[in-house]
Short mmCIF file of N, CA, C and O in Angstrom, two decimals:
data_model
loop_
_atom_site.label_atom_id
_atom_site.label_comp_id
_atom_site.label_asym_id
_atom_site.label_seq_id
_atom_site.Cartn_x
_atom_site.Cartn_y
_atom_site.Cartn_z
N MET A 178 98.06 76.49 115.52
CA MET A 178 98.15 76.58 114.09
C MET A 178 96.71 75.57 114.22
O MET A 178 97.09 74.13 114.57
N LYS A 179 95.53 75.55 113.47
CA LYS A 179 94.44 75.13 112.97
C LYS A 179 94.85 73.49 112.93
O LYS A 179 95.43 74.03 111.38
N SER A 180 94.18 72.68 112.49
CA SER A 180 94.97 71.56 112.21
C SER A 180 93.80 71.36 111.26
O SER A 180 92.00 70.86 111.50
N PHE A 181 93.99 70.53 109.99
CA PHE A 181 92.39 70.57 108.57
C PHE A 181 92.69 68.92 108.34
O PHE A 181 92.51 68.50 107.57
N GLY A 182 93.48 68.29 109.54
CA GLY A 182 93.75 66.98 108.92
C GLY A 182 94.05 66.72 107.56
O GLY A 182 95.48 67.25 107.34
N SER A 183 93.80 66.13 106.64
CA SER A 183 94.04 65.99 105.52
C SER A 183 93.34 65.12 104.44
O SER A 183 92.24 64.81 104.67
N SER A 184 93.79 65.36 103.50
CA SER A 184 93.37 64.47 102.24
C SER A 184 92.64 64.08 102.01
O SER A 184 93.77 62.74 102.64
N ASP A 185 92.38 62.63 101.46
CA ASP A 185 92.25 61.31 101.07
C ASP A 185 93.48 60.85 101.05
O ASP A 185 94.94 61.64 100.35
N VAL A 186 94.58 59.67 100.26
CA VAL A 186 95.33 59.38 100.15
C VAL A 186 95.03 59.24 98.86
O VAL A 186 96.07 59.84 97.86
N PHE A 187 94.50 58.56 97.73
CA PHE A 187 93.74 59.11 96.34
C PHE A 187 93.29 60.02 96.03
O PHE A 187 92.38 59.96 97.09
N ILE A 188 93.37 60.63 95.66
CA ILE A 188 92.76 61.63 94.22
C ILE A 188 92.58 61.38 93.00
O ILE A 188 93.14 62.02 92.85
N LYS A 189 91.50 61.41 92.92
CA LYS A 189 90.98 61.67 91.42
C LYS A 189 90.47 63.17 91.25
O LYS A 189 89.85 63.78 91.63
N GLY A 190 91.25 63.58 89.75
CA GLY A 190 91.21 64.85 89.66
C GLY A 190 89.86 65.21 89.20
O GLY A 190 89.09 66.43 89.39
N ASN A 191 88.87 64.49 88.03
CA ASN A 191 87.95 64.81 87.90
C ASN A 191 86.35 63.89 89.04
O ASN A 191 85.66 65.23 88.73
N GLU A 192 87.43 64.64 90.21
CA GLU A 192 86.16 64.51 91.32
C GLU A 192 86.50 65.43 91.99
O GLU A 192 85.80 65.51 92.91
N VAL A 193 87.44 66.26 91.81
CA VAL A 193 87.74 67.00 92.88
C VAL A 193 87.03 68.64 92.15
O VAL A 193 86.84 69.35 91.82
N THR A 194 85.99 69.94 93.13
CA THR A 194 85.86 71.01 92.74
C THR A 194 87.09 71.69 92.42
O THR A 194 87.11 72.15 92.36
N TRP A 195 86.45 72.35 90.30
CA TRP A 195 87.15 73.56 90.76
C TRP A 195 86.68 74.85 91.15
O TRP A 195 85.54 75.48 91.64
N GLU A 196 87.28 76.18 91.85
CA GLU A 196 87.50 76.90 92.49
C GLU A 196 87.87 77.57 91.29
O GLU A 196 89.28 78.22 91.11
N THR A 197 87.37 79.25 90.95
CA THR A 197 87.39 80.44 90.99
C THR A 197 87.71 81.16 91.29
O THR A 197 87.49 81.56 92.68
N VAL A 198 89.03 81.76 91.89
CA VAL A 198 89.41 82.99 92.25
C VAL A 198 90.64 83.75 92.13
O VAL A 198 90.90 84.69 92.15
N GLY A 199 89.66 83.97 90.68
CA GLY A 199 90.39 85.60 90.32
C GLY A 199 89.94 85.21 88.42
O GLY A 199 89.36 84.68 88.39
N GLU A 200 89.97 86.30 87.98
CA GLU A 200 89.38 86.33 86.09
C GLU A 200 90.56 85.51 85.81
O GLU A 200 91.34 85.84 85.46
N GLY A 201 89.31 84.02 84.88
CA GLY A 201 90.65 83.13 84.01
C GLY A 201 90.99 82.41 85.12
O GLY A 201 92.57 81.72 84.44
N VAL A 202 91.46 82.68 85.82
CA VAL A 202 92.01 81.60 86.87
C VAL A 202 90.96 80.57 88.00
O VAL A 202 90.18 81.24 88.78
N LYS A 203 91.35 79.66 87.60
CA LYS A 203 90.49 78.32 88.54
C LYS A 203 91.79 77.14 89.63
O LYS A 203 92.61 77.17 88.68
N ARG A 204 91.12 76.81 90.61
CA ARG A 204 91.64 75.86 90.99
C ARG A 204 91.41 74.89 91.63
O ARG A 204 89.90 75.30 92.08
N GLN A 205 92.75 74.01 91.52
CA GLN A 205 92.06 72.12 92.63
C GLN A 205 92.76 72.30 93.78
O GLN A 205 93.98 72.49 93.64
N ILE A 206 92.30 71.93 95.23
CA ILE A 206 92.97 71.75 95.70
C ILE A 206 93.03 70.20 96.21
O ILE A 206 92.22 69.84 96.25
N MET A 207 94.41 69.80 96.48
CA MET A 207 94.42 68.20 95.79
C MET A 207 94.87 67.94 97.67
O MET A 207 93.86 68.00 98.20
N GLY A 208 95.99 67.16 97.41
CA GLY A 208 96.52 66.56 97.95
C GLY A 208 96.54 67.29 98.78
O GLY A 208 97.59 68.59 99.19
N TYR A 209 96.70 67.47 100.70
CA TYR A 209 97.25 67.92 101.40
C TYR A 209 97.53 67.15 103.21
O TYR A 209 96.50 66.11 103.10
N ASP A 210 98.32 68.22 104.26
CA ASP A 210 98.18 67.54 105.50
C ASP A 210 98.68 68.89 105.68
O ASP A 210 98.32 69.67 105.47
N ASP A 211 99.03 68.70 107.28
CA ASP A 211 99.27 70.00 107.81
C ASP A 211 100.17 70.87 107.78
O ASP A 211 101.47 72.17 107.42
N LYS A 212 101.05 69.84 106.80
CA LYS A 212 102.01 70.49 106.67
C LYS A 212 102.34 71.10 105.04
O LYS A 212 104.01 71.18 104.67
N ILE A 213 102.21 70.08 103.75
CA ILE A 213 102.10 70.59 102.89
C ILE A 213 100.37 70.68 101.96
O ILE A 213 99.87 69.98 102.49
N MET A 214 101.07 71.05 100.68
CA MET A 214 99.66 71.24 100.02
C MET A 214 99.87 71.26 98.70
O MET A 214 100.83 72.14 97.97
N LEU A 215 99.62 70.70 97.66
CA LEU A 215 99.39 70.56 96.77
C LEU A 215 97.94 71.19 95.48
O LEU A 215 97.42 70.41 96.43
N VAL A 216 98.29 72.27 95.21
CA VAL A 216 97.35 73.00 94.32
C VAL A 216 97.58 72.84 92.66
O VAL A 216 98.35 73.19 92.18
N HIS A 217 96.34 72.46 92.22
CA HIS A 217 96.69 72.65 90.77
C HIS A 217 95.53 73.36 90.04
O HIS A 217 94.97 74.42 91.01
N VAL A 218 96.63 74.92 89.55
CA VAL A 218 95.76 76.18 89.10
C VAL A 218 95.91 76.18 87.69
O VAL A 218 96.91 76.22 86.73
N LYS A 219 94.53 76.84 87.00
CA LYS A 219 94.90 76.87 85.10
C LYS A 219 94.16 78.10 85.33
O LYS A 219 93.80 79.17 85.69
N PHE A 220 95.08 78.76 84.03
CA PHE A 220 95.00 80.06 83.89
C PHE A 220 94.65 80.56 82.06
O PHE A 220 95.39 79.54 81.40
N LYS A 221 93.23 81.18 82.08
CA LYS A 221 93.52 81.58 81.07
C LYS A 221 94.44 82.88 80.23
O LYS A 221 94.86 83.61 81.22
N LYS A 222 95.06 83.41 78.87
CA LYS A 222 96.30 83.74 78.39
C LYS A 222 95.46 85.24 79.07
O LYS A 222 93.89 85.70 79.00
N GLY A 223 96.47 86.39 79.77
CA GLY A 223 96.23 87.09 80.05
C GLY A 223 95.60 88.00 81.55
O GLY A 223 95.79 88.79 82.07
N SER A 224 95.32 86.24 82.12
CA SER A 224 94.67 86.23 83.71
C SER A 224 96.09 86.44 85.01
O SER A 224 97.08 86.85 83.62
N GLU A 225 95.66 86.82 86.00
CA GLU A 225 97.09 87.14 86.82
C GLU A 225 96.56 87.03 88.24
O GLU A 225 95.77 86.37 88.83
N GLY A 226 98.10 86.54 88.45
CA GLY A 226 98.14 86.23 89.82
C GLY A 226 98.98 87.10 90.24
O GLY A 226 100.27 87.20 90.13
N PRO A 227 98.03 88.67 90.86
CA PRO A 227 98.86 89.46 91.56
C PRO A 227 100.09 89.93 92.40
O PRO A 227 99.62 88.48 93.19
N ILE A 228 100.58 90.61 93.07
CA ILE A 228 102.31 90.25 93.35
C ILE A 228 101.40 89.83 94.30
O ILE A 228 100.58 90.83 95.22
N HIS A 229 102.23 89.05 95.35
CA HIS A 229 101.65 89.30 96.84
C HIS A 229 102.64 88.18 97.54
O HIS A 229 103.70 88.04 96.89
N ASP A 230 102.89 88.19 98.81
CA ASP A 230 103.83 87.47 99.91
C ASP A 230 102.88 86.55 100.62
O ASP A 230 101.45 87.19 101.02
N HIS A 231 103.25 85.49 101.49
CA HIS A 231 102.61 84.44 102.52
C HIS A 231 103.86 83.93 103.41
O HIS A 231 105.53 83.83 102.58
N HIS A 232 103.58 83.71 104.30
CA HIS A 232 104.77 82.54 105.30
C HIS A 232 105.23 82.05 104.42
O HIS A 232 106.01 80.94 105.24
N HIS A 233 104.93 81.09 103.88
CA HIS A 233 104.70 79.69 102.98
C HIS A 233 105.41 79.47 102.13
O HIS A 233 106.03 80.35 101.48
N SER A 234 106.91 78.21 102.33
CA SER A 234 107.92 78.24 101.21
C SER A 234 106.81 77.42 100.31
O SER A 234 105.65 76.85 99.97
N GLN A 235 107.13 78.13 98.68
CA GLN A 235 106.53 76.93 97.76
C GLN A 235 107.35 77.25 96.29
O GLN A 235 108.16 78.06 96.57
N VAL A 236 107.14 76.34 95.65
CA VAL A 236 107.91 75.59 94.59
C VAL A 236 106.61 75.08 94.02
O VAL A 236 105.25 74.91 94.25
N THR A 237 106.80 76.06 92.04
CA THR A 237 105.59 75.78 91.84
C THR A 237 106.22 74.85 90.22
O THR A 237 107.54 75.55 89.47
N TYR A 238 105.10 74.20 89.57
CA TYR A 238 105.96 73.40 88.75
C TYR A 238 105.30 73.96 87.08
O TYR A 238 104.00 73.82 87.10
N VAL A 239 105.49 74.57 86.60
CA VAL A 239 104.70 75.11 84.49
C VAL A 239 104.49 73.69 84.18
O VAL A 239 105.24 72.94 83.76
N GLN A 240 103.24 73.23 84.42
CA GLN A 240 102.83 71.89 83.74
C GLN A 240 102.85 72.44 82.21
O GLN A 240 103.09 71.76 81.18
N SER A 241 101.99 73.32 81.46
CA SER A 241 101.80 74.13 80.32
C SER A 241 101.62 75.55 79.85
O SER A 241 101.86 75.71 80.91
N GLY A 242 101.56 76.60 79.04
CA GLY A 242 101.86 77.71 78.69
C GLY A 242 102.89 78.57 78.77
O GLY A 242 104.41 78.01 78.79
N GLU A 243 102.94 79.54 79.05
CA GLU A 243 103.84 80.44 79.50
C GLU A 243 103.53 81.67 79.99
O GLU A 243 102.14 81.62 80.29
N PHE A 244 104.52 81.66 81.44
CA PHE A 244 104.05 82.40 82.10
C PHE A 244 105.35 83.77 82.26
O PHE A 244 106.20 83.20 82.06
N GLU A 245 104.69 85.21 82.48
CA GLU A 245 105.76 86.04 82.91
C GLU A 245 105.86 85.94 84.46
O GLU A 245 105.05 86.72 85.64
N VAL A 246 106.77 85.56 85.41
CA VAL A 246 106.43 85.35 87.04
C VAL A 246 107.86 86.30 87.36
O VAL A 246 108.42 86.65 87.13
N SER A 247 107.20 86.86 89.02
CA SER A 247 108.07 88.36 88.79
C SER A 247 107.97 87.78 91.04
O SER A 247 107.20 87.11 91.40
N ILE A 248 109.50 87.77 91.38
CA ILE A 248 109.96 86.84 92.55
C ILE A 248 110.84 87.78 92.53
O ILE A 248 111.87 88.70 92.09
N ASN A 249 110.38 88.75 93.84
CA ASN A 249 111.16 90.01 94.53
C ASN A 249 112.02 90.59 93.39
O ASN A 249 113.00 91.43 93.31
N GLY A 250 110.83 91.22 92.87
CA GLY A 250 111.30 91.94 91.45
C GLY A 250 111.93 91.36 90.12
O GLY A 250 112.23 92.42 89.60
N GLU A 251 112.12 90.42 90.55
CA GLU A 251 112.87 89.65 88.59
C GLU A 251 111.88 89.03 88.48
O GLU A 251 111.09 88.18 89.22
N LYS A 252 111.73 89.31 86.57
CA LYS A 252 110.88 89.03 86.17
C LYS A 252 112.19 87.84 85.07
O LYS A 252 112.47 87.90 84.52
N LYS A 253 110.87 87.04 84.66
CA LYS A 253 111.65 85.95 83.77
C LYS A 253 109.69 85.42 83.54
O LYS A 253 108.91 84.92 83.70
N ILE A 254 110.40 84.98 81.82
CA ILE A 254 108.99 83.92 80.96
C ILE A 254 109.63 82.27 81.91
O ILE A 254 110.84 81.96 80.67
N LEU A 255 108.59 81.80 81.79
CA LEU A 255 108.49 80.51 81.76
C LEU A 255 107.60 80.18 81.21
O LEU A 255 106.55 80.03 81.48
N LYS A 256 108.22 78.33 80.70
CA LYS A 256 107.22 77.38 79.90
C LYS A 256 107.53 75.98 80.52
O LYS A 256 107.63 75.87 80.98
N GLY A 257 105.92 75.18 79.84
CA GLY A 257 105.88 73.79 80.66
C GLY A 257 107.34 73.35 80.68
O GLY A 257 107.73 73.06 79.96
N GLY A 258 107.57 72.71 81.68
CA GLY A 258 108.87 72.03 82.26
C GLY A 258 109.72 72.91 83.29
O GLY A 258 110.31 71.93 83.83
N ASP A 259 108.98 73.76 83.06
CA ASP A 259 110.04 74.75 84.04
C ASP A 259 109.80 74.81 85.24
O ASP A 259 108.54 74.50 85.66
N CYS A 260 110.10 75.06 86.39
CA CYS A 260 109.71 75.07 88.06
C CYS A 260 110.13 76.56 88.58
O CYS A 260 111.43 77.38 87.56
N PHE A 261 110.15 77.65 89.56
CA PHE A 261 110.47 77.83 90.60
C PHE A 261 110.16 77.94 91.65
O PHE A 261 108.55 77.19 92.19
N TYR A 262 111.11 78.37 92.99
CA TYR A 262 110.84 78.49 94.23
C TYR A 262 110.89 79.63 94.68
O TYR A 262 111.36 80.94 94.15
N ILE A 263 109.63 79.59 96.05
CA ILE A 263 109.67 81.28 96.05
C ILE A 263 110.20 81.00 97.28
O ILE A 263 108.85 80.63 98.58
N PRO A 264 110.80 81.96 98.06
CA PRO A 264 110.71 81.95 99.49
C PRO A 264 109.61 82.60 100.02
O PRO A 264 109.16 82.61 100.07
N PRO A 265 109.52 81.91 102.25
CA PRO A 265 108.66 82.92 102.65
C PRO A 265 108.96 84.39 102.60
O PRO A 265 110.10 84.67 102.97
N HIS A 266 108.02 85.18 102.38
CA HIS A 266 107.76 86.84 102.14
C HIS A 266 108.48 87.07 100.82
O HIS A 266 107.95 88.38 101.33
N ALA A 267 108.27 86.13 100.35
CA ALA A 267 109.17 87.35 98.85
C ALA A 267 107.58 87.36 98.15
O ALA A 267 106.81 86.30 98.14
N PRO A 268 107.54 88.53 97.44
CA PRO A 268 106.41 89.05 97.16
C PRO A 268 106.67 88.60 95.24
O PRO A 268 107.91 88.55 94.80
N HIS A 269 105.81 88.39 95.50
CA HIS A 269 106.13 86.97 93.54
C HIS A 269 104.22 87.44 93.01
O HIS A 269 103.19 87.68 93.73
N GLY A 270 104.17 86.70 91.71
CA GLY A 270 102.24 87.37 91.02
C GLY A 270 103.37 86.69 89.95
O GLY A 270 105.09 86.41 89.30
N ALA A 271 102.45 86.03 88.65
CA ALA A 271 102.84 86.12 87.68
C ALA A 271 101.43 86.31 86.50
O ALA A 271 100.41 86.21 86.84
N ILE A 272 101.76 86.68 85.11
CA ILE A 272 100.64 87.22 84.25
C ILE A 272 101.05 86.03 83.46
O ILE A 272 102.19 85.61 82.95
N CYS A 273 99.70 85.02 82.66
CA CYS A 273 99.83 84.53 81.81
C CYS A 273 99.86 84.90 80.87
O CYS A 273 98.86 85.92 80.62
N LEU A 274 100.44 84.68 79.79
CA LEU A 274 101.15 84.39 78.63
C LEU A 274 100.58 84.03 77.72
O LEU A 274 100.32 84.25 76.36
N GLU A 275 100.09 82.81 77.81
CA GLU A 275 99.13 81.48 76.56
C GLU A 275 98.67 80.81 77.96
O GLU A 275 99.39 80.21 78.62
N ASP A 276 97.39 80.22 77.78
CA ASP A 276 97.23 79.75 78.23
C ASP A 276 97.82 78.42 78.93
O ASP A 276 98.42 77.39 78.30
N GLY A 277 97.60 78.08 80.45
CA GLY A 277 98.92 77.23 80.88
C GLY A 277 97.73 76.55 82.42
O GLY A 277 97.36 77.11 83.33
N VAL A 278 99.32 75.62 83.03
CA VAL A 278 98.46 75.23 83.89
C VAL A 278 99.36 75.21 85.14
O VAL A 278 100.91 74.73 84.60
N LEU A 279 99.63 75.72 86.00
CA LEU A 279 101.02 75.30 87.42
C LEU A 279 100.75 74.49 87.76
O LEU A 279 99.55 74.08 88.78
N ILE A 280 100.73 73.73 88.89
CA ILE A 280 101.36 73.49 89.91
C ILE A 280 101.98 73.57 91.44
O ILE A 280 103.01 73.81 90.90
N ASP A 281 101.28 74.30 92.11
CA ASP A 281 101.36 75.04 93.34
C ASP A 281 101.98 73.94 94.23
O ASP A 281 101.07 72.76 94.14
N VAL A 282 103.11 73.55 94.53
CA VAL A 282 103.39 73.14 96.52
C VAL A 282 104.05 74.21 97.53
O VAL A 282 104.28 75.15 97.03
N PHE A 283 102.82 73.66 99.20
CA PHE A 283 103.46 74.79 99.67
C PHE A 283 103.66 74.13 100.86
O PHE A 283 103.02 72.95 101.28
N SER A 284 104.06 74.64 101.48
CA SER A 284 104.38 74.61 103.18
C SER A 284 104.69 75.38 104.07
O SER A 284 105.47 76.48 103.99
N PRO A 285 103.77 75.49 105.22
CA PRO A 285 103.57 74.56 105.55
C PRO A 285 101.89 74.99 104.21
O PRO A 285 101.51 75.93 103.94
N ILE A 286 100.84 74.20 104.79
CA ILE A 286 99.35 74.66 104.36
C ILE A 286 98.33 75.63 103.93
O ILE A 286 99.68 76.63 104.97
N ARG A 287 98.11 75.80 103.10
CA ARG A 287 98.13 77.48 102.69
C ARG A 287 96.37 77.08 103.13
O ARG A 287 95.27 76.97 103.29
N GLU A 288 96.44 77.65 104.54
CA GLU A 288 95.10 77.61 105.48
C GLU A 288 94.05 78.72 105.05
O GLU A 288 92.99 78.06 105.44
N ASP A 289 94.53 79.39 104.93
CA ASP A 289 93.83 80.54 103.53
C ASP A 289 92.21 80.13 102.72
O ASP A 289 91.98 80.29 102.04
N PHE A 290 92.96 79.25 102.17
CA PHE A 290 92.71 78.10 100.47
C PHE A 290 91.69 77.63 101.28
O PHE A 290 90.47 76.72 100.28
N MET A 291 91.36 77.01 102.63
CA MET A 291 91.14 75.68 103.29
C MET A 291 89.49 76.27 103.62
O MET A 291 89.13 77.74 104.03
#
């Protein structure tokens, strides 16, 4: 695996660039090293994180909003304060039902985001 080093020790959100990654979806890559990564993702109502899978373990905290989350074909409605875990290779996606923010944590780092 290629080494991407690590992020700064202290990261100020207002100094990190937002990247548009889909219709109504933006992300900020926050803290990371080769083993772990935290990503801040904003969704507008109606936007989607399409069904996909990857070899990374993922834990996502719903900071705000409301999302219909699908993991391995099972769907749940989750709101601010909720969380979900996605095992490696599990097909998953989300539809934003109310403007919101997700905090994604990946292990190892998402090389494709760098």
